[in-house]
């Protein structure tokens, strides 16, 4: 739900896609594929564009920062395109402002978290000649596309190991390998409706490229009554145009708020490509668009504008310092102090979180102590987690005390010489901190961090700007990494020594290295680096089990920094997966997040809010993580 010009956040879809394991996973709280909701979802803003001769209040428009490469729902992995698809094609369900599951195309239910029943809503219609949507369409899509060896859909990993069976004309069941009480919250079972008849020729020929380039899929010509608008035109570099769908199926739904009875309320919709933030703000000011993201330093000026109101929308992406615990990190001298928990705690205690939020984010952010935002149902009790960087846990005295605890753990003679932290040769500790070039807020944050680490820990931190793509490719990831030997069945037969390390007294093998966790700490990226604020990460508050990709032991899917948990993270994740009640699930996850707060695998700083401006009179936007769930019912008041 990030709404910046050039988002620094790495969403789950983005890095899975980079690994060739992409899944059609929405950013938690958004209503479409990777956004789908209006006003503040993805890199978009909403407005009252200029479709034909219609008046401004008759057109609902979204201004995208960039064009999209595909609108094929089977292959799209971009948030902006997900917003465009959502105008004409609903996904299976959303979550409302109370965090409650809301069925759109289908309802889901389970007794044990292992067998899930999907009840398809009756009255769903594809465009001619495909007829009614039934359970068989979804089952065919899953079995023949998502679970195939040839189609390589973005949902493929979501359905691995899931047994799917049609149990009625409007019902099918999915049996999971391991029970998951929070399966809907993971967004893995989210599906688009695709006609079986449309897919069959490509399935018979195993024609991947043909499926990717099918015009009916690319232009959503099959969407029938399945979305609030009908796609009229996709200009490949200029955006999309839609007309009102008078047959929208949710108008007849009796399980949704009355506002849906006449949805959608606009005669047309548009997605316009407007690349510059200044241009989007100008369009908001003149009334050309209805919504745009407002930079924190400009919020107050817009709040004094009678034509615009500003919403503060919490979101799950964090601002934190990534510290490189691999062998090409801690470039200042021998050893790597980042590997010591007390040293990471010292860094967290040295940075004034409240000062950072006030000075950089203009108070539009929340303090970040563990890997969940406060609105999560699994946020630990405040008294159960350390709160480094505020109150008595902030400042030079506490930070230096923790650093000295870390020095005592190290085999190297790091110490303080007066106010200065020095290496074994007596030289001041010198480290680099990277931020994305062109990101003003990020640069301000990096400068603030460098000043605090200098004042409170006596470190010399050099702030360096870098292109985000270059940092990702050369510093953050490693694509040339060792791999285990396998047999013809793909079973691992030998793991080379460089993919083996001793962690907490036990031997750990990296049998499935990835670009974002290419092996133990001795396997490194091409370029050395110390610290970074280039990427923020999703904390997945709806389904925190998803965080196993970051923290389940030393060799999870995503671990560029080389973090080895000092507690039994694998067992806590397993206990959460095996939970049969919400209470058991919460107990395991809260213990997990209490441990992460102690260990600071990343130096956690803040959760910035999205600040979004809307034209006065637009009804629907809420100051809630689920903003946009009811986008089809947004309207202007009388």
XYZ file of C-alpha atoms in Angstrom:
638
model
C 0.000 0.000 0.000
C 2.939 2.280 -0.578
C 2.093 5.368 -2.610
C 5.424 7.007 -3.307
C 6.895 8.091 -6.623
C 9.611 5.460 -6.567
C 8.793 2.910 -3.924
C 11.831 1.656 -1.972
C 9.816 -1.213 -0.558
C 10.388 -4.778 -1.642
C 7.058 -6.591 -1.635
C 6.741 -10.366 -1.459
C 5.717 -10.605 -5.100
C 8.699 -8.575 -6.268
C 11.400 -10.719 -4.746
C 9.609 -13.988 -5.444
C 9.327 -12.872 -9.050
C 13.045 -12.157 -9.159
C 13.663 -15.716 -8.003
C 11.329 -17.178 -10.598
C 8.907 -18.137 -7.814
C 6.376 -15.357 -8.162
C 2.933 -15.700 -6.639
C -0.130 -13.551 -7.208
C -0.038 -12.243 -3.666
C -1.656 -8.979 -2.776
C -0.092 -6.573 -0.390
C -2.040 -7.218 2.774
C -4.972 -4.898 3.092
C -5.335 -4.036 -0.576
C -8.325 -5.147 -2.542
C -6.887 -6.013 -5.927
C -3.918 -7.961 -7.173
C -1.155 -6.001 -5.573
C -3.215 -2.923 -4.947
C -6.578 -3.046 -6.484
C -7.975 -0.572 -4.030
C -7.984 3.120 -4.665
C -6.277 6.003 -3.050
C -2.958 4.997 -1.720
C -2.576 1.451 -2.980
C 0.484 0.816 -5.087
C 2.012 3.732 -6.961
C -1.334 5.221 -7.817
C -3.654 8.093 -7.108
C -7.303 8.435 -7.921
C -8.945 11.156 -9.859
C -11.820 12.392 -11.919
C -10.180 12.192 -15.330
C -11.374 13.211 -18.755
C -13.091 10.283 -20.472
C -14.895 11.610 -23.522
C -17.495 14.286 -22.809
C -18.259 13.146 -19.270
C -17.917 15.588 -16.391
C -15.162 15.177 -13.840
C -17.383 13.687 -11.166
C -18.612 11.065 -13.630
C -15.132 9.608 -14.200
C -13.008 7.783 -11.658
C -9.341 7.844 -12.657
C -6.086 6.477 -11.297
C -2.752 8.073 -12.093
C -0.032 5.428 -12.359
C 3.663 6.268 -12.072
C 4.532 3.887 -14.906
C 2.878 1.876 -17.659
C 2.362 -1.863 -17.274
C 3.729 -4.708 -19.330
C 0.695 -7.013 -19.154
C -2.903 -7.171 -18.005
C -3.001 -10.953 -18.281
C -4.282 -12.014 -14.839
C -2.412 -15.310 -15.022
C 0.968 -13.649 -15.513
C 0.782 -10.200 -13.974
C 3.115 -9.621 -11.031
C 3.058 -5.792 -10.963
C 1.069 -3.739 -8.489
C 0.181 -1.040 -11.012
C -1.225 -3.544 -13.473
C -3.056 -5.217 -10.595
C -4.855 -1.911 -9.979
C -5.812 -1.739 -13.654
C -7.069 -5.333 -13.708
C -9.099 -4.743 -10.537
C -11.240 -2.141 -12.264
C -12.646 -4.859 -14.538
C -12.121 -8.152 -12.713
C -12.557 -9.012 -9.059
C -10.467 -11.459 -7.089
C -12.027 -14.035 -4.786
C -12.253 -12.054 -1.536
C -11.082 -9.046 0.456
C -10.775 -7.979 4.095
C -12.883 -5.082 5.376
C -12.114 -2.268 7.795
C -12.689 -4.640 10.730
C -10.176 -7.125 9.311
C -13.052 -9.495 8.532
C -13.046 -11.789 5.509
C -15.492 -10.565 2.836
C -16.426 -13.040 0.091
C -16.598 -11.609 -3.400
C -16.428 -14.406 -5.975
C -16.368 -17.164 -3.364
C -16.604 -17.861 0.333
C -14.138 -20.079 2.210
C -14.643 -22.218 5.299
C -12.787 -24.895 7.249
C -13.113 -26.942 10.413
C -9.472 -27.815 10.949
C -7.388 -25.543 8.701
C -6.478 -28.519 6.513
C -9.556 -28.995 4.312
C -10.990 -25.761 2.948
C -14.340 -25.529 1.180
C -14.829 -22.877 -1.531
C -18.442 -21.844 -2.178
C -18.681 -20.013 -5.517
C -21.239 -17.236 -5.622
C -24.088 -17.971 -8.025
C -24.919 -15.468 -10.771
C -21.320 -14.885 -11.903
C -21.152 -14.598 -15.688
C -18.292 -14.508 -18.158
C -18.695 -12.586 -21.409
C -20.146 -14.480 -24.348
C -19.617 -17.226 -25.334
C -18.349 -18.593 -22.029
C -21.468 -18.504 -19.876
C -21.720 -18.956 -16.115
C -18.781 -19.169 -13.715
C -18.821 -22.474 -11.831
C -16.499 -24.420 -9.563
C -15.083 -26.290 -12.543
C -13.561 -23.071 -13.924
C -11.567 -22.532 -10.747
C -10.574 -26.194 -10.406
C -9.413 -26.347 -14.024
C -7.403 -23.128 -13.572
C -5.670 -24.505 -10.485
C -4.975 -28.014 -11.749
C -4.147 -27.333 -15.387
C -2.442 -23.931 -15.098
C -1.217 -23.149 -11.580
C -0.203 -26.733 -10.807
C 1.165 -27.517 -14.270
C 4.830 -28.018 -15.112
C 4.663 -25.819 -18.224
C 2.500 -22.723 -17.634
C 4.750 -20.976 -15.061
C 1.909 -18.839 -13.741
C 2.521 -16.326 -10.981
C 0.309 -18.422 -8.691
C 2.236 -21.651 -9.183
C 3.937 -21.764 -5.772
C 0.680 -20.953 -3.973
C -0.872 -24.256 -5.042
C 2.113 -26.582 -4.701
C 1.127 -29.650 -2.731
C -2.548 -28.617 -2.500
C -5.095 -31.276 -3.505
C -8.107 -29.729 -5.257
C -11.395 -31.500 -5.930
C -14.678 -30.321 -7.433
C -17.463 -31.294 -5.014
C -20.449 -29.574 -6.612
C -21.501 -27.212 -9.352
C -20.617 -24.234 -7.163
C -18.290 -25.913 -4.651
C -14.766 -27.276 -4.544
C -12.361 -28.291 -1.800
C -8.656 -27.738 -1.251
C -6.681 -30.003 1.086
C -3.407 -28.564 2.380
C -0.286 -30.553 3.211
C -0.185 -28.805 6.596
C -3.183 -27.153 8.318
C -3.208 -23.353 8.043
C -5.766 -21.463 10.093
C -4.690 -18.254 8.361
C -4.661 -19.543 4.789
C -7.011 -16.819 3.437
C -4.889 -14.162 5.175
C -1.822 -15.433 3.311
C -3.609 -14.477 0.047
C -2.374 -17.750 -1.470
C -5.936 -18.944 -2.266
C -6.829 -15.723 -4.095
C -7.981 -16.544 -7.625
C -9.188 -14.703 -10.677
C -12.064 -16.312 -12.623
C -10.846 -17.533 -16.032
C -13.085 -19.475 -18.470
C -12.078 -23.116 -18.794
C -12.986 -23.075 -22.480
C -10.578 -20.195 -23.092
C -7.708 -22.098 -21.447
C -8.242 -25.537 -22.958
C -6.428 -25.009 -26.344
C -3.297 -23.768 -24.557
C -3.401 -26.612 -22.053
C -3.682 -29.208 -24.812
C -0.652 -27.765 -26.632
C 1.214 -26.725 -23.452
C 1.586 -23.382 -25.211
C 3.054 -21.040 -22.609
C 3.773 -18.139 -24.936
C 0.349 -18.363 -26.525
C -1.264 -18.223 -23.112
C 0.815 -15.202 -22.169
C -0.129 -13.301 -25.332
C -3.807 -14.273 -25.639
C -5.728 -11.099 -26.538
C -8.813 -12.058 -24.551
C -6.673 -12.381 -21.433
C -4.539 -9.314 -22.128
C -7.589 -7.107 -22.688
C -9.903 -8.797 -20.164
C -12.488 -9.449 -22.875
C -14.001 -12.339 -20.884
C -14.797 -10.342 -17.729
C -18.597 -10.296 -18.111
C -20.264 -9.059 -14.911
C -17.209 -9.850 -12.784
C -15.917 -6.326 -12.220
C -17.309 -2.845 -11.586
C -16.158 -1.589 -15.005
C -15.606 -2.984 -18.501
C -12.203 -2.414 -20.102
C -12.684 -0.414 -23.303
C -9.098 0.376 -24.227
C -5.551 -0.375 -23.138
C -3.027 2.040 -24.596
C 0.210 0.171 -23.962
C 2.116 3.287 -22.890
C -0.776 5.510 -21.929
C -3.043 3.646 -19.532
C -6.530 2.177 -19.636
C -10.117 3.342 -20.084
C -13.279 1.698 -18.806
C -17.033 2.124 -18.916
C -19.490 1.397 -16.131
C -20.610 -2.224 -15.829
C -24.363 -2.024 -15.263
C -24.478 -5.788 -14.707
C -21.889 -5.844 -11.884
C -22.726 -8.931 -9.819
C -22.212 -7.316 -6.387
C -25.215 -5.059 -7.011
C -27.361 -8.110 -6.261
C -25.348 -9.322 -3.265
C -27.278 -9.430 0.002
C -24.193 -10.019 2.178
C -22.487 -6.682 1.532
C -23.187 -3.101 2.661
C -26.065 -1.295 0.930
C -23.571 0.994 -0.802
C -22.886 -1.827 -3.262
C -26.515 -1.874 -4.428
C -25.838 0.783 -7.069
C -22.089 0.287 -7.529
C -20.148 1.511 -9.329
C -21.119 5.164 -9.001
C -18.996 6.555 -11.845
C -19.947 6.335 -15.508
C -16.360 5.671 -16.530
C -12.918 5.002 -15.121
C -9.377 5.593 -16.281
C -5.818 4.726 -15.358
C -3.574 7.517 -16.610
C 0.222 7.346 -16.668
C 1.518 10.429 -14.822
C 5.142 9.818 -13.956
C 6.018 12.822 -11.802
C 4.729 13.368 -8.291
C 4.656 17.124 -8.844
C 2.348 16.616 -11.810
C 0.024 14.390 -9.780
C -0.121 16.939 -6.983
C -0.832 19.655 -9.514
C -3.695 17.597 -10.916
C -5.075 17.142 -7.412
C -4.924 20.862 -6.737
C -6.750 21.753 -9.941
C -9.392 19.066 -9.479
C -8.277 17.031 -12.479
C -7.766 13.998 -10.247
C -9.489 13.046 -7.018
C -6.582 11.636 -5.050
C -2.803 11.686 -4.776
C -0.161 10.722 -2.261
C 0.989 13.705 -0.187
C 4.627 13.864 0.963
C 4.812 14.132 4.794
C 6.429 17.571 4.632
C 3.464 18.930 2.631
C 0.578 17.413 4.579
C -0.099 20.466 6.735
C -0.336 22.775 3.740
C -2.911 20.514 2.114
C -4.888 20.251 5.330
C -5.501 23.960 5.029
C -7.017 23.482 1.569
C -10.823 23.460 1.651
C -10.952 21.375 -1.541
C -8.792 18.511 -0.244
C -8.760 16.251 2.798
C -5.834 14.079 3.854
C -6.070 10.566 5.279
C -3.348 8.936 7.349
C -3.324 5.232 6.425
C -1.259 2.724 8.420
C 0.679 0.169 6.391
C 2.943 -2.829 7.087
C 6.174 -1.804 5.370
C 9.000 -0.929 7.718
C 11.939 1.414 7.736
C 14.966 -0.359 9.164
C 18.712 -0.667 8.842
C 19.902 -3.805 7.118
C 23.288 -4.767 8.577
C 25.480 -7.146 6.583
C 26.436 -10.122 8.765
C 28.042 -11.967 5.844
C 31.786 -12.136 5.288
C 31.769 -9.038 3.053
C 30.123 -6.903 5.747
C 31.739 -4.894 8.570
C 34.461 -3.596 6.279
C 36.133 -1.518 8.980
C 38.285 -4.329 10.379
C 38.511 -7.974 11.433
C 35.515 -9.871 12.709
C 31.969 -8.699 12.190
C 30.358 -6.968 15.167
C 26.975 -7.003 13.428
C 26.776 -10.724 14.279
C 26.572 -10.027 18.015
C 23.064 -9.437 19.377
C 24.197 -6.851 21.966
C 25.840 -4.827 19.204
C 22.671 -4.733 17.127
C 20.812 -3.765 20.304
C 23.383 -1.008 20.847
C 22.703 0.385 17.383
C 18.948 0.304 18.015
C 19.430 2.071 21.357
C 21.647 4.727 19.765
C 18.963 5.975 17.352
C 16.183 8.214 18.658
C 13.094 6.677 17.046
C 10.773 9.464 18.170
C 13.210 12.102 16.922
C 13.453 10.286 13.587
C 9.672 10.156 13.259
C 9.263 13.821 14.161
C 12.128 15.184 12.105
C 12.004 12.997 8.992
C 8.439 11.703 8.820
C 6.785 14.799 10.336
C 5.083 12.554 12.945
C 3.364 10.452 10.253
C 4.884 7.170 11.400
C 4.811 4.723 14.315
C 7.744 3.458 16.353
C 8.951 0.018 15.243
C 10.147 -2.419 17.926
C 9.361 -5.858 16.511
C 8.418 -7.407 13.168
C 4.745 -6.387 13.340
C 2.905 -3.070 13.304
C 0.712 -2.311 16.307
C -2.517 -2.928 14.418
C -1.562 -6.594 14.024
C -3.595 -9.097 16.045
C -0.287 -10.747 16.931
C 1.564 -7.736 18.332
C 3.154 -8.738 21.655
C 2.195 -6.934 24.882
C 4.352 -3.823 25.184
C 5.802 -5.035 28.500
C 7.048 -8.237 26.814
C 9.382 -6.589 24.310
C 12.373 -4.241 24.657
C 11.810 -0.778 23.257
C 15.240 0.229 22.060
C 15.541 3.835 20.943
C 12.978 5.442 23.267
C 12.891 6.524 26.908
C 15.468 4.885 29.174
C 16.485 2.570 26.315
C 17.837 5.438 24.219
C 21.061 7.370 24.416
C 24.823 7.174 24.626
C 25.021 5.521 28.026
C 22.741 2.579 27.300
C 24.067 2.152 23.745
C 27.709 2.089 24.844
C 26.923 -0.357 27.626
C 25.373 -2.767 25.152
C 28.269 -2.283 22.726
C 30.744 -3.170 25.495
C 28.767 -6.369 26.107
C 29.279 -7.171 22.438
C 32.989 -6.350 22.611
C 33.323 -8.903 25.429
C 31.811 -11.564 23.144
C 34.196 -10.787 20.279
C 37.633 -12.364 19.860
C 38.866 -9.011 18.568
C 39.812 -6.003 20.687
C 37.110 -3.489 19.796
C 36.694 -0.833 22.470
C 35.937 2.798 23.219
C 38.781 5.308 23.267
C 37.116 8.177 25.043
C 34.037 9.003 22.968
C 35.258 7.081 19.933
C 34.658 3.427 19.013
C 37.926 1.969 17.739
C 39.059 -1.239 16.056
C 41.879 -3.518 17.299
C 44.463 -1.204 15.689
C 43.085 1.801 17.543
C 41.476 3.383 14.472
C 37.932 4.763 14.571
C 35.302 2.325 13.330
C 34.289 3.502 9.847
C 31.231 2.123 8.087
C 29.132 2.979 5.040
C 25.347 3.393 4.897
C 23.620 3.175 1.511
C 20.314 4.786 0.533
C 18.484 4.975 -2.804
C 19.534 7.894 -4.978
C 16.730 10.391 -5.507
C 14.811 9.372 -2.386
C 14.750 12.569 -0.318
C 13.076 11.055 2.726
C 15.456 8.110 2.634
C 18.455 10.428 2.453
C 17.218 12.443 5.414
C 16.752 9.215 7.367
C 20.248 8.003 6.480
C 21.773 11.322 7.550
C 19.863 11.154 10.843
C 21.071 7.592 11.480
C 24.684 8.476 10.707
C 24.551 11.430 13.106
C 23.051 9.343 15.913
C 25.538 6.483 15.512
C 28.321 9.032 15.569
C 27.049 10.925 18.622
C 26.026 7.933 20.724
C 28.443 5.184 19.640
C 31.424 7.130 18.307
C 31.267 5.517 14.850
C 32.180 7.302 11.622
C 29.327 6.524 9.205
C 29.573 7.620 5.583
C 26.222 8.062 3.822
C 26.238 7.013 0.170
C 23.519 7.264 -2.487
C 23.144 4.379 -4.923
C 20.750 3.373 -7.681
C 18.293 0.913 -6.183
C 18.530 -1.553 -9.052
C 22.311 -1.560 -8.878
C 22.253 -2.124 -5.128
C 19.828 -4.999 -5.558
C 21.851 -6.698 -8.286
C 25.387 -6.155 -7.018
C 25.106 -5.806 -3.235
C 21.831 -7.297 -2.021
C 21.550 -10.463 -4.122
C 23.986 -13.038 -5.443
C 23.070 -14.978 -8.584
C 26.382 -16.848 -8.971
C 26.270 -19.137 -5.944
C 27.230 -22.772 -5.311
C 24.550 -25.434 -5.681
C 24.160 -28.950 -4.273
C 24.494 -32.001 -6.487
C 21.210 -33.721 -7.367
C 20.103 -36.908 -9.099
C 17.675 -37.243 -12.008
C 14.719 -37.066 -9.604
C 15.997 -33.745 -8.245
C 16.979 -35.215 -4.885
C 20.056 -33.738 -3.216
C 22.951 -36.218 -3.238
C 25.821 -34.018 -2.074
C 26.136 -30.611 -0.436
C 29.492 -28.867 -0.973
C 31.391 -27.703 2.101
C 30.835 -24.043 1.240
C 27.074 -24.601 1.724
C 27.519 -25.950 5.242
C 27.922 -23.974 8.463
C 27.646 -24.564 12.190
C 24.788 -22.571 13.685
C 24.091 -22.666 17.433
C 26.227 -25.781 17.742
C 24.472 -27.691 14.957
C 25.474 -28.343 11.369
C 23.169 -26.634 8.846
C 23.118 -27.376 5.115
C 21.883 -24.952 2.455
C 20.212 -27.472 0.152
C 18.127 -24.879 -1.714
C 20.215 -21.687 -1.996
C 18.576 -18.660 -3.614
C 19.698 -15.271 -4.897
C 18.483 -13.724 -1.629
C 20.035 -16.441 0.568
C 22.829 -17.946 -1.513
C 24.360 -19.928 1.336
C 26.078 -19.468 4.707
C 27.759 -16.203 5.625
C 30.846 -17.133 3.595
C 28.765 -16.921 0.383
C 28.529 -13.227 -0.414
C 27.314 -10.759 -3.019
C 29.731 -9.330 -5.580
C 30.198 -6.034 -3.723
C 31.001 -5.557 -0.052
C 28.715 -3.368 2.035
C 28.030 -2.525 5.665
C 24.575 -1.014 6.157
C 21.604 -0.092 4.007
C 18.203 1.604 4.166
C 17.511 0.982 0.469
C 14.733 -1.562 1.029
C 11.861 -1.726 3.476
C 10.125 -5.082 3.910
C 6.579 -6.276 4.436
C 5.826 -7.584 7.944
C 2.650 -9.465 6.862
C 0.343 -8.562 9.765
C -2.623 -10.486 8.343
C -0.702 -13.761 8.231
C 2.561 -13.456 10.178
C 3.430 -17.067 9.326
C 4.556 -15.659 5.971
C 7.537 -14.212 7.835
C 9.059 -17.694 7.854
C 10.646 -16.659 4.545
C 12.779 -14.209 6.561
C 13.380 -15.862 9.904
C 12.803 -19.637 9.901
C 16.325 -20.664 10.857
C 19.558 -19.689 9.135
C 18.568 -20.762 5.623
C 15.110 -19.386 4.792
C 14.223 -18.167 1.320
C 15.096 -14.519 1.994
C 18.180 -13.684 4.049
C 20.545 -11.312 2.216
C 21.990 -10.076 5.514
C 23.070 -13.511 6.800
C 21.066 -13.478 10.042
C 21.235 -16.621 12.197
C 18.515 -16.690 14.886
C 19.854 -17.297 18.368
C 16.544 -18.871 19.444
C 14.616 -21.828 18.055
C 12.729 -19.908 15.382
C 12.022 -23.052 13.387
C 10.175 -24.640 16.298
C 8.076 -21.520 16.895
C 7.025 -21.408 13.258
C 6.238 -25.103 13.369
C 4.165 -24.652 16.533
C 2.266 -21.842 14.825
C 1.620 -23.992 11.759
C 0.390 -26.886 13.876
C -1.879 -24.721 16.033
C -5.468 -25.921 16.144
C -6.847 -22.847 17.918
C -6.357 -19.116 17.526
C -4.977 -19.016 21.092
C -2.245 -21.547 20.315
C -1.395 -19.687 17.138
C -1.170 -16.346 18.927
C 1.015 -17.793 21.718
C 3.600 -19.093 19.245
C 3.666 -15.930 17.123
C 3.852 -13.553 20.070
C 6.824 -15.498 21.438
C 8.433 -15.303 17.995
C 8.026 -11.528 17.804
C 9.283 -11.051 21.367
C 12.484 -12.885 20.381
C 12.877 -10.851 17.204
C 12.515 -7.657 19.228
C 15.417 -8.840 21.402
C 17.670 -9.958 18.559
C 17.066 -7.087 16.100
C 17.890 -9.103 12.926
C 17.343 -5.779 11.208
C 17.653 -2.560 13.217
C 13.970 -1.668 13.411
C 13.084 2.033 13.269
C 9.613 3.071 12.103
C 6.408 2.215 10.247
C 5.643 5.281 8.076
C 1.996 5.951 7.324
C 0.674 6.580 3.853
C -0.617 10.150 3.660
C -3.127 10.477 0.834
C -5.070 13.512 -0.312
C -8.639 13.220 -1.671
C -10.938 15.709 -3.305
C -13.533 16.984 -0.878
C -16.809 15.092 -1.177
C -15.338 11.724 -2.183
C -16.883 9.106 0.108
C -15.284 5.732 0.754
C -11.628 6.242 1.722
C -10.857 5.230 5.319
C -7.873 5.697 7.610
C -7.392 1.979 7.874
C -5.043 -0.729 6.615
C -7.929 -2.040 4.459
C -8.446 1.253 2.633
C -9.794 0.458 -0.828
C -11.492 -2.851 -0.015
C -14.837 -1.364 -1.139
C -13.477 0.684 -4.037
C -16.426 -0.188 -6.287
C -18.730 1.652 -3.862
C -16.688 4.868 -3.644
C -18.695 7.887 -4.746
C -19.270 11.603 -4.341
C -21.809 12.617 -1.737
C -24.854 14.649 -2.582
